[in-house]
Amino acid sequence: MKNNIIITGFMGVGKSRTARALAAATGLFAIDTDDLIESIVHCSIRTFFDTQGEPAFRALEQQLANWLETSVENTIVSTGGGFFMVNNILSLGHVFFLDAKFDTIHKRLRSQPSGEQIAKRPLFQDPDQARQRYLDRLPLYRKNAHYVIPANGRESSAIALEIKDILQSKKLLPGQF
């Protein structure tokens, strides 16, 4: 297993914010898989989904996972909501699943100005379908993680400190690997 910190969870749970907070708390570098994919395809995830479809997007995620496995060390990686399905997720690093209730996630996304957080998520356009996707994925998120971190109603900084504490207690931070 690589010595990265992989943050997974349902779309909108706060993976990117938690990664930034963890980077600030540890001094490690943080990257975001959705940002990397947008840089590769030169368009938004939403546009890519609309023009190429979900299977093409999932193929890009797998290519990115393969690159992470061979090329990235000592890095915090926040992932897209479906990234946990890549076939090598558990070998990319220490996988932390941020576990929050669907209603908490949906409420937080709806509270953002002008609905921009929901608008940029192609798989959250229909709340009923998003809820079903969440329910379908929940056991798989847990299965494809080394650690499950309660995230319901918690600030990203508190979640980041919990992750840091776990890593320190197991001597898994760089210099401790």
Coordinates of N, CA, C and O in Angstrom, one line a residue:
M1 N 0.8 -1.2 0.0 CA 0.0 0.0 0.0 C 0.9 1.2 0.0 O 1.9 1.3 0.7
K2 N 0.4 2.3 -0.8 CA 1.2 3.5 -0.8 C 1.0 4.3 0.5 O 0.1 4.0 1.3
N3 N 1.8 5.3 0.7 CA 1.7 6.1 2.0 C 1.0 7.4 1.7 O 1.4 8.4 2.3
N4 N -0.1 7.3 1.0 CA -0.9 8.5 0.8 C -2.1 8.4 1.7 O -2.4 7.4 2.3
I5 N -2.8 9.5 1.8 CA -4.1 9.6 2.6 C -5.2 9.9 1.5 O -5.2 10.9 0.9
I6 N -6.1 8.9 1.4 CA -7.2 9.0 0.4 C -8.5 9.3 1.1 O -8.8 8.6 2.1
I7 N -9.2 10.4 0.7 CA -10.4 10.8 1.4 C -11.6 10.5 0.4 O -11.6 11.1 -0.7
T8 N -12.5 9.6 0.8 CA -13.6 9.2 0.0 C -14.9 9.6 0.7 O -14.9 9.9 1.9
G9 N -16.0 9.5 -0.1 CA -17.3 9.8 0.5 C -18.2 10.3 -0.6 O -17.8 10.5 -1.7
F10 N -19.5 10.4 -0.2 CA -20.5 10.8 -1.2 C -20.3 12.2 -1.7 O -19.7 13.0 -0.9
M11 N -20.7 12.5 -2.9 CA -20.6 13.9 -3.4 C -21.2 14.9 -2.4 O -22.2 14.7 -1.9
G12 N -20.4 15.9 -2.2 CA -20.9 17.0 -1.3 C -20.7 16.8 0.2 O -21.1 17.6 1.0
V13 N -20.0 15.7 0.6 CA -19.8 15.5 2.0 C -18.7 16.3 2.6 O -18.6 16.5 3.8
G14 N -17.8 16.9 1.8 CA -16.8 17.8 2.3 C -15.4 17.2 2.2 O -14.5 17.6 2.9
K15 N -15.2 16.4 1.2 CA -13.9 15.7 1.0 C -12.8 16.7 0.7 O -11.7 16.7 1.3
S16 N -13.0 17.7 -0.2 CA -12.0 18.6 -0.6 C -11.7 19.6 0.6 O -10.5 19.9 0.8
R17 N -12.7 20.1 1.3 CA -12.5 21.0 2.4 C -11.7 20.2 3.5 O -10.8 20.8 4.1
T18 N -12.0 19.0 3.7 CA -11.3 18.2 4.7 C -9.8 18.0 4.3 O -8.9 18.1 5.1
A19 N -9.6 17.7 3.0 CA -8.2 17.5 2.6 C -7.4 18.8 2.7 O -6.3 18.8 3.2
R20 N -8.0 20.0 2.4 CA -7.3 21.2 2.6 C -7.0 21.5 4.1 O -5.9 21.9 4.5
A21 N -8.0 21.2 5.0 CA -7.8 21.3 6.4 C -6.7 20.4 6.9 O -5.8 20.7 7.7
L22 N -6.7 19.2 6.4 CA -5.7 18.2 6.8 C -4.3 18.6 6.3 O -3.3 18.4 7.0
A23 N -4.2 19.2 5.1 CA -3.0 19.7 4.5 C -2.4 20.8 5.4 O -1.2 20.8 5.7
A24 N -3.3 21.7 5.9 CA -2.9 22.8 6.7 C -2.4 22.2 8.1 O -1.4 22.8 8.6
A25 N -3.0 21.2 8.6 CA -2.7 20.6 9.9 C -1.4 19.8 9.9 O -0.7 19.6 10.9
T26 N -1.1 19.2 8.7 CA 0.1 18.3 8.6 C 1.3 18.8 7.8 O 2.4 18.3 7.9
G27 N 1.0 19.8 7.0 CA 2.1 20.3 6.1 C 2.2 19.5 4.8 O 3.1 19.7 4.0
L28 N 1.3 18.5 4.6 CA 1.4 17.6 3.4 C 0.7 18.3 2.3 O -0.1 19.3 2.5
F29 N 1.0 17.9 1.1 CA 0.4 18.5 -0.1 C -0.9 17.7 -0.4 O -1.0 16.5 -0.2
A30 N -1.9 18.5 -0.8 CA -3.2 17.9 -1.1 C -3.6 18.1 -2.6 O -3.3 19.2 -3.2
I31 N -4.2 17.1 -3.2 CA -4.7 17.1 -4.6 C -6.1 16.6 -4.6 O -6.5 15.9 -3.7
D32 N -6.8 17.0 -5.6 CA -8.2 16.6 -5.8 C -8.4 15.9 -7.1 O -8.0 16.5 -8.2
T33 N -8.9 14.7 -7.1 CA -9.0 14.0 -8.4 C -10.0 14.7 -9.4 O -9.7 14.6 -10.6
D34 N -11.0 15.3 -8.9 CA -11.9 16.0 -9.9 C -11.2 17.1 -10.5 O -11.3 17.4 -11.7
D35 N -10.4 17.9 -9.8 CA -9.6 19.0 -10.3 C -8.6 18.5 -11.3 O -8.4 19.1 -12.4
L36 N -8.0 17.4 -11.0 CA -7.0 16.8 -12.0 C -7.7 16.4 -13.3 O -7.2 16.7 -14.4
I37 N -8.8 15.8 -13.2 CA -9.6 15.3 -14.4 C -10.0 16.5 -15.2 O -9.8 16.6 -16.4
E38 N -10.5 17.6 -14.5 CA -10.9 18.8 -15.3 C -9.7 19.4 -16.0 O -9.8 19.9 -17.1
S39 N -8.5 19.3 -15.4 CA -7.3 19.8 -16.1 C -6.9 19.0 -17.3 O -6.5 19.5 -18.3
I40 N -7.1 17.7 -17.2 CA -6.8 16.8 -18.3 C -7.8 17.0 -19.4 O -7.3 17.0 -20.6
V41 N -9.1 17.1 -19.1 CA -10.1 17.1 -20.2 C -10.4 18.6 -20.7 O -11.1 18.8 -21.6
H42 N -9.9 19.5 -19.9 CA -10.1 21.0 -20.3 C -11.5 21.4 -20.3 O -11.9 22.2 -21.1
C43 N -12.3 20.8 -19.4 CA -13.7 21.2 -19.2 C -14.1 20.8 -17.8 O -13.4 20.1 -17.1
S44 N -15.3 21.2 -17.4 CA -15.9 20.9 -16.1 C -16.3 19.4 -16.1 O -16.6 18.8 -17.2
I45 N -16.4 18.9 -15.0 CA -16.9 17.5 -14.8 C -18.3 17.4 -15.4 O -18.7 16.5 -16.1
R46 N -19.1 18.4 -15.1 CA -20.5 18.5 -15.6 C -20.5 18.4 -17.2 O -21.3 17.7 -17.8
T47 N -19.7 19.2 -17.8 CA -19.7 19.2 -19.3 C -19.2 17.9 -19.8 O -19.7 17.4 -20.8
F48 N -18.2 17.3 -19.2 CA -17.6 16.0 -19.6 C -18.7 15.0 -19.5 O -18.9 14.1 -20.4
F49 N -19.5 14.9 -18.4 CA -20.6 14.0 -18.2 C -21.6 14.2 -19.3 O -22.1 13.2 -19.9
D50 N -21.9 15.4 -19.6 CA -23.0 15.7 -20.6 C -22.5 15.3 -22.0 O -23.4 14.8 -22.8
T51 N -21.3 15.4 -22.3 CA -20.8 15.1 -23.7 C -20.2 13.7 -23.9 O -20.4 13.1 -24.9
Q52 N -19.6 13.2 -22.8 CA -18.9 11.9 -22.9 C -19.6 10.7 -22.2 O -19.4 9.6 -22.5
G53 N -20.4 11.1 -21.1 CA -21.1 10.1 -20.3 C -20.3 9.6 -19.1 O -19.1 9.8 -19.0
E54 N -21.0 8.9 -18.3 CA -20.4 8.4 -17.0 C -19.4 7.3 -17.3 O -18.3 7.4 -16.6
P55 N -19.6 6.4 -18.2 CA -18.5 5.3 -18.4 C -17.2 5.9 -18.8 O -16.1 5.5 -18.3
A56 N -17.2 7.0 -19.6 CA -15.9 7.6 -20.0 C -15.3 8.3 -18.8 O -14.0 8.3 -18.6
F57 N -16.1 8.9 -18.0 CA -15.6 9.5 -16.8 C -15.0 8.5 -15.8 O -13.9 8.7 -15.3
R58 N -15.6 7.4 -15.6 CA -15.1 6.3 -14.7 C -13.8 5.8 -15.3 O -12.9 5.4 -14.5
A59 N -13.7 5.7 -16.6 CA -12.4 5.2 -17.2 C -11.3 6.2 -16.9 O -10.2 5.8 -16.6
L60 N -11.6 7.5 -16.9 CA -10.6 8.5 -16.6 C -10.2 8.4 -15.1 O -9.0 8.5 -14.8
E61 N -11.2 8.1 -14.3 CA -10.8 8.0 -12.8 C -9.9 6.8 -12.6 O -9.0 6.9 -11.8
Q62 N -10.1 5.7 -13.4 CA -9.2 4.5 -13.2 C -7.8 4.8 -13.7 O -6.8 4.5 -13.1
Q63 N -7.7 5.6 -14.8 CA -6.4 6.0 -15.3 C -5.7 6.8 -14.3 O -4.5 6.7 -14.1
L64 N -6.4 7.7 -13.7 CA -5.9 8.6 -12.6 C -5.4 7.8 -11.4 O -4.3 8.0 -10.9
A65 N -6.2 6.8 -11.0 CA -5.9 5.9 -9.9 C -4.6 5.2 -10.2 O -3.7 5.0 -9.3
N66 N -4.4 4.7 -11.4 CA -3.2 4.0 -11.8 C -2.0 4.9 -11.7 O -0.9 4.5 -11.3
W67 N -2.2 6.1 -12.2 CA -1.1 7.1 -12.1 C -0.7 7.4 -10.6 O 0.4 7.4 -10.2
L68 N -1.8 7.6 -9.7 CA -1.5 7.8 -8.3 C -0.7 6.6 -7.7 O 0.2 6.9 -6.9
E69 N -1.1 5.4 -8.1 CA -0.4 4.3 -7.6 C 1.1 4.2 -7.9 O 1.9 3.8 -7.1
T70 N 1.4 4.6 -9.1 CA 2.8 4.6 -9.5 C 3.6 5.8 -9.3 O 4.8 5.8 -9.2
S71 N 2.9 7.0 -9.1 CA 3.7 8.2 -9.1 C 3.5 9.2 -7.9 O 4.2 10.2 -7.9
V72 N 2.6 8.9 -7.0 CA 2.3 9.9 -6.0 C 2.6 9.2 -4.6 O 2.2 8.1 -4.3
E73 N 3.4 10.0 -3.8 CA 3.8 9.6 -2.4 C 3.5 10.7 -1.4 O 3.6 11.9 -1.8
N74 N 3.2 10.3 -0.2 CA 3.1 11.3 0.9 C 2.1 12.5 0.6 O 2.4 13.6 0.9
T75 N 1.0 12.1 0.0 CA 0.0 13.2 -0.5 C -1.4 12.9 0.0 O -1.8 11.7 0.1
I76 N -2.1 13.9 0.3 CA -3.5 13.8 0.7 C -4.3 13.9 -0.7 O -4.1 14.8 -1.4
V77 N -5.2 12.9 -0.9 CA -5.9 12.9 -2.2 C -7.4 12.9 -1.8 O -8.0 12.0 -1.3
S78 N -8.1 14.0 -2.2 CA -9.5 14.1 -2.1 C -10.1 13.6 -3.4 O -9.6 13.9 -4.5
T79 N -11.1 12.8 -3.3 CA -11.6 12.1 -4.5 C -13.1 12.5 -4.8 O -13.8 13.1 -4.0
G80 N -13.5 12.2 -6.1 CA -14.8 12.4 -6.5 C -15.7 11.4 -5.8 O -15.2 10.4 -5.3
G81 N -17.0 11.6 -5.8 CA -17.9 10.7 -5.1 C -17.9 9.2 -5.6 O -18.2 8.3 -4.8
G82 N -17.5 9.0 -6.8 CA -17.5 7.6 -7.3 C -16.1 7.0 -7.4 O -16.0 5.9 -7.8
F83 N -15.1 7.8 -7.0 CA -13.7 7.3 -7.2 C -13.4 6.0 -6.4 O -12.6 5.3 -6.8
F84 N -14.2 5.8 -5.3 CA -13.9 4.6 -4.5 C -14.1 3.3 -5.3 O -13.7 2.3 -4.8
M85 N -14.7 3.4 -6.5 CA -15.0 2.2 -7.3 C -13.8 1.8 -8.1 O -13.8 0.7 -8.7
V86 N -12.7 2.6 -8.1 CA -11.5 2.2 -8.9 C -11.0 0.9 -8.3 O -11.1 0.6 -7.1
N87 N -10.4 0.0 -9.2 CA -10.1 -1.3 -8.7 C -8.9 -1.4 -7.8 O -8.7 -2.4 -7.2
N88 N -8.2 -0.3 -7.7 CA -7.0 -0.3 -6.8 C -7.1 0.7 -5.6 O -6.0 1.0 -5.1
I89 N -8.3 1.0 -5.3 CA -8.5 2.1 -4.2 C -7.7 1.8 -2.9 O -7.0 2.6 -2.4
L90 N -7.8 0.5 -2.5 CA -7.1 0.2 -1.2 C -5.6 0.2 -1.2 O -5.0 0.2 -0.2
S91 N -5.0 0.1 -2.4 CA -3.6 0.1 -2.5 C -3.0 1.5 -2.8 O -1.8 1.7 -2.7
L92 N -3.9 2.5 -2.9 CA -3.4 3.9 -3.2 C -2.9 4.6 -1.9 O -2.2 5.6 -2.0
G93 N -3.4 4.1 -0.8 CA -3.0 4.7 0.5 C -4.0 4.4 1.6 O -4.8 3.4 1.4
H94 N -3.9 5.1 2.7 CA -4.8 4.9 3.8 C -6.2 5.6 3.4 O -6.2 6.8 3.4
V95 N -7.2 4.8 3.2 CA -8.5 5.3 2.7 C -9.4 5.6 3.9 O -9.7 4.8 4.7
F96 N -9.8 6.9 4.0 CA -10.7 7.4 5.0 C -12.1 7.7 4.3 O -12.1 8.6 3.4
F97 N -13.1 7.1 4.7 CA -14.5 7.3 4.2 C -15.2 8.3 5.2 O -15.3 8.0 6.4
L98 N -15.6 9.5 4.6 CA -16.3 10.4 5.4 C -17.8 10.1 5.3 O -18.4 10.2 4.3
D99 N -18.3 9.6 6.5 CA -19.7 9.1 6.5 C -20.6 10.1 7.1 O -20.5 10.5 8.2
A100 N -21.6 10.6 6.3 CA -22.6 11.5 6.7 C -23.9 11.0 6.1 O -24.0 10.4 5.1
K101 N -25.0 11.4 6.7 CA -26.4 11.1 6.2 C -26.7 11.9 5.0 O -26.3 13.0 4.8
F102 N -27.5 11.3 4.1 CA -27.8 11.9 2.8 C -28.5 13.3 3.1 O -28.2 14.3 2.4
D103 N -29.5 13.3 4.0 CA -30.2 14.5 4.3 C -29.3 15.7 4.7 O -29.5 16.8 4.3
T104 N -28.3 15.4 5.5 CA -27.3 16.4 5.9 C -26.5 16.9 4.7 O -26.3 18.1 4.6
I105 N -26.1 16.0 3.9 CA -25.3 16.4 2.7 C -26.2 17.3 1.8 O -25.8 18.3 1.3
H106 N -27.4 16.8 1.5 CA -28.4 17.5 0.6 C -28.7 18.9 1.1 O -28.7 19.9 0.4
K107 N -28.9 19.0 2.4 CA -29.2 20.3 3.1 C -28.1 21.3 2.9 O -28.2 22.4 2.6
R108 N -26.8 20.8 3.1 CA -25.7 21.6 3.0 C -25.5 22.1 1.6 O -25.2 23.3 1.4
L109 N -25.7 21.2 0.6 CA -25.5 21.6 -0.8 C -26.6 22.6 -1.2 O -26.3 23.6 -1.9
R110 N -27.8 22.4 -0.7 CA -28.9 23.4 -1.1 C -28.7 24.7 -0.4 O -29.2 25.7 -1.0
S111 N -28.0 24.8 0.7 CA -27.8 26.1 1.4 C -26.8 27.0 0.7 O -26.7 28.1 1.0
Q112 N -26.1 26.4 -0.3 CA -25.0 27.2 -1.0 C -25.7 28.3 -1.9 O -26.8 28.0 -2.4
P113 N -25.1 29.4 -2.1 CA -25.7 30.4 -3.0 C -26.0 29.9 -4.4 O -25.3 29.2 -5.0
S114 N -27.2 30.3 -4.8 CA -27.7 30.1 -6.2 C -27.7 28.6 -6.6 O -27.6 28.3 -7.8
G115 N -27.6 27.7 -5.7 CA -27.6 26.3 -6.0 C -26.4 25.8 -6.8 O -26.5 24.7 -7.4
E116 N -25.3 26.5 -6.7 CA -24.2 26.2 -7.6 C -23.5 24.8 -7.2 O -23.0 24.1 -8.0
Q117 N -23.6 24.5 -5.9 CA -23.0 23.2 -5.5 C -23.8 22.0 -6.1 O -23.2 21.0 -6.4
I118 N -25.1 22.1 -6.2 CA -25.8 21.0 -6.8 C -25.7 21.1 -8.3 O -25.5 20.0 -9.0
A119 N -25.7 22.3 -8.9 CA -25.6 22.4 -10.3 C -24.3 21.8 -10.9 O -24.3 21.3 -12.0
K120 N -23.2 21.8 -10.2 CA -22.0 21.3 -10.7 C -21.8 19.8 -10.6 O -20.8 19.2 -11.0
R121 N -22.8 19.2 -9.9 CA -22.8 17.7 -9.7 C -23.8 17.1 -10.6 O -25.0 17.0 -10.2
P122 N -23.4 16.5 -11.7 CA -24.3 15.9 -12.6 C -25.2 14.8 -12.0 O -26.3 14.6 -12.5
L123 N -24.6 14.1 -11.1 CA -25.4 12.9 -10.5 C -26.2 13.3 -9.3 O -26.8 12.5 -8.7
F124 N -26.3 14.6 -9.0 CA -27.2 15.1 -7.9 C -28.3 15.9 -8.4 O -29.0 16.6 -7.7
Q125 N -28.6 15.9 -9.7 CA -29.6 16.8 -10.3 C -31.0 16.3 -9.8 O -31.9 17.2 -9.6
D126 N -31.3 15.1 -9.7 CA -32.5 14.5 -9.2 C -32.3 14.0 -7.8 O -31.6 13.0 -7.6
P127 N -32.8 14.7 -6.8 CA -32.6 14.3 -5.4 C -33.0 12.9 -5.1 O -32.3 12.2 -4.3
D128 N -34.1 12.4 -5.7 CA -34.5 11.0 -5.4 C -33.5 10.0 -6.0 O -33.2 9.0 -5.3
Q129 N -33.0 10.3 -7.2 CA -32.0 9.4 -7.7 C -30.7 9.5 -7.0 O -30.0 8.5 -6.8
A130 N -30.3 10.7 -6.5 CA -29.1 10.9 -5.7 C -29.2 10.1 -4.4 O -28.3 9.4 -4.0
R131 N -30.4 10.1 -3.8 CA -30.6 9.4 -2.5 C -30.4 7.9 -2.8 O -29.8 7.2 -2.0
Q132 N -31.0 7.4 -3.9 CA -30.9 6.0 -4.2 C -29.4 5.6 -4.4 O -28.9 4.6 -4.0
R133 N -28.7 6.5 -5.1 CA -27.3 6.2 -5.4 C -26.5 6.2 -4.1 O -25.6 5.3 -3.9
Y134 N -26.8 7.1 -3.2 CA -26.2 7.1 -1.9 C -26.4 5.8 -1.1 O -25.5 5.2 -0.6
L135 N -27.7 5.4 -1.1 CA -28.0 4.1 -0.4 C -27.3 2.9 -1.0 O -26.9 2.0 -0.3
D136 N -27.2 2.9 -2.4 CA -26.5 1.8 -3.0 C -25.1 1.8 -2.7 O -24.4 0.7 -2.6
R137 N -24.5 3.0 -2.6 CA -23.0 3.1 -2.5 C -22.6 2.9 -1.0 O -21.4 2.5 -0.8
L138 N -23.4 3.2 -0.1 CA -23.0 3.3 1.3 C -22.3 2.0 1.8 O -21.1 2.2 2.4
P139 N -22.8 0.8 1.6 CA -22.0 -0.3 2.0 C -20.7 -0.5 1.3 O -19.7 -1.0 1.8
L140 N -20.6 0.0 0.0 CA -19.4 -0.1 -0.8 C -18.3 0.9 -0.3 O -17.1 0.6 -0.3
Y141 N -18.8 2.1 0.1 CA -17.8 3.0 0.7 C -17.2 2.4 1.9 O -15.9 2.5 2.0
R142 N -18.0 1.8 2.7 CA -17.4 1.2 4.0 C -16.5 0.1 3.6 O -15.4 0.0 4.3
K143 N -16.8 -0.7 2.7 CA -16.0 -1.9 2.3 C -14.7 -1.5 1.7 O -13.7 -2.1 1.9
N144 N -14.7 -0.3 1.0 CA -13.5 0.1 0.3 C -12.8 1.2 1.0 O -12.3 2.2 0.4
A145 N -12.8 1.1 2.4 CA -12.0 2.1 3.2 C -11.3 1.4 4.3 O -11.8 0.3 4.8
H146 N -10.3 1.9 4.8 CA -9.6 1.4 5.9 C -10.2 2.0 7.2 O -10.1 1.4 8.3
Y147 N -10.7 3.2 7.1 CA -11.2 3.9 8.3 C -12.5 4.6 7.9 O -12.7 5.2 6.8
V148 N -13.5 4.6 8.8 CA -14.8 5.3 8.6 C -14.8 6.4 9.6 O -14.7 6.2 10.8
I149 N -15.0 7.6 9.1 CA -14.9 8.8 10.0 C -16.3 9.4 10.0 O -16.8 9.8 8.9
P150 N -17.0 9.5 11.1 CA -18.3 10.2 11.2 C -18.1 11.7 10.8 O -17.3 12.4 11.3
A151 N -18.9 12.1 9.8 CA -18.8 13.5 9.3 C -20.1 14.3 9.4 O -20.2 15.4 9.1
N152 N -21.1 13.6 9.9 CA -22.5 14.3 10.0 C -22.5 15.5 10.9 O -22.3 15.4 12.1
G153 N -22.6 16.7 10.2 CA -22.7 17.9 10.9 C -21.4 18.4 11.5 O -21.4 19.4 12.3
R154 N -20.3 17.8 11.2 CA -19.0 18.2 11.7 C -18.3 19.2 10.8 O -18.4 19.0 9.6
E155 N -17.5 20.0 11.4 CA -16.6 20.9 10.6 C -15.5 20.1 10.0 O -15.0 19.2 10.6
S156 N -15.1 20.6 8.8 CA -13.9 19.9 8.1 C -12.7 19.9 9.0 O -11.9 19.0 9.0
S157 N -12.5 21.0 9.7 CA -11.3 21.1 10.5 C -11.2 20.0 11.6 O -10.2 19.5 11.9
A158 N -12.4 19.8 12.2 CA -12.5 18.7 13.3 C -12.3 17.3 12.7 O -11.6 16.5 13.3
I159 N -12.8 17.1 11.5 CA -12.6 15.8 10.8 C -11.1 15.7 10.5 O -10.6 14.6 10.7
A160 N -10.5 16.7 10.0 CA -9.1 16.7 9.6 C -8.2 16.3 10.9 O -7.3 15.5 10.8
L161 N -8.6 16.9 12.0 CA -7.8 16.7 13.2 C -8.0 15.2 13.7 O -7.0 14.6 14.1
E162 N -9.2 14.7 13.5 CA -9.4 13.3 13.8 C -8.5 12.4 12.9 O -7.9 11.4 13.4
I163 N -8.5 12.7 11.6 CA -7.7 11.9 10.7 C -6.2 12.0 11.1 O -5.5 11.0 11.1
K164 N -5.8 13.2 11.4 CA -4.4 13.4 11.8 C -4.1 12.6 13.0 O -3.0 11.9 13.1
D165 N -5.0 12.6 14.0 CA -4.7 11.9 15.3 C -4.6 10.4 15.0 O -3.7 9.7 15.6
I166 N -5.5 9.8 14.1 CA -5.4 8.4 13.7 C -4.0 8.1 13.1 O -3.4 7.1 13.5
L167 N -3.7 8.9 12.2 CA -2.4 8.7 11.5 C -1.2 8.8 12.4 O -0.3 8.0 12.3
Q168 N -1.2 9.8 13.3 CA -0.1 9.9 14.3 C -0.1 8.7 15.2 O 1.0 8.2 15.5
S169 N -1.3 8.3 15.7 CA -1.3 7.1 16.6 C -0.8 5.8 16.0 O -0.2 5.0 16.7
K170 N -0.9 5.7 14.7 CA -0.4 4.5 14.0 C 0.9 4.8 13.3 O 1.4 3.9 12.5
K171 N 1.5 5.9 13.6 CA 2.8 6.3 13.0 C 2.8 6.2 11.5 O 3.6 5.7 10.8
L172 N 1.7 6.8 10.9 CA 1.5 6.8 9.5 C 1.7 8.1 8.7 O 1.6 8.2 7.5
L173 N 2.1 9.1 9.5 CA 2.4 10.4 8.8 C 3.8 10.4 8.3 O 4.7 9.6 8.8
P174 N 4.1 11.1 7.2 CA 5.5 11.1 6.6 C 6.5 11.3 7.7 O 6.3 12.1 8.7
G175 N 7.6 10.6 7.6 CA 8.6 10.6 8.7 C 8.3 9.5 9.7 O 9.2 9.1 10.4
Q176 N 7.1 9.0 9.7 CA 6.7 7.9 10.6 C 6.4 6.7 9.8 O 6.2 5.6 10.3
F177 N 6.2 6.8 8.4 CA 5.8 5.7 7.6 C 6.7 4.5 7.8 O 7.8 4.5 7.8

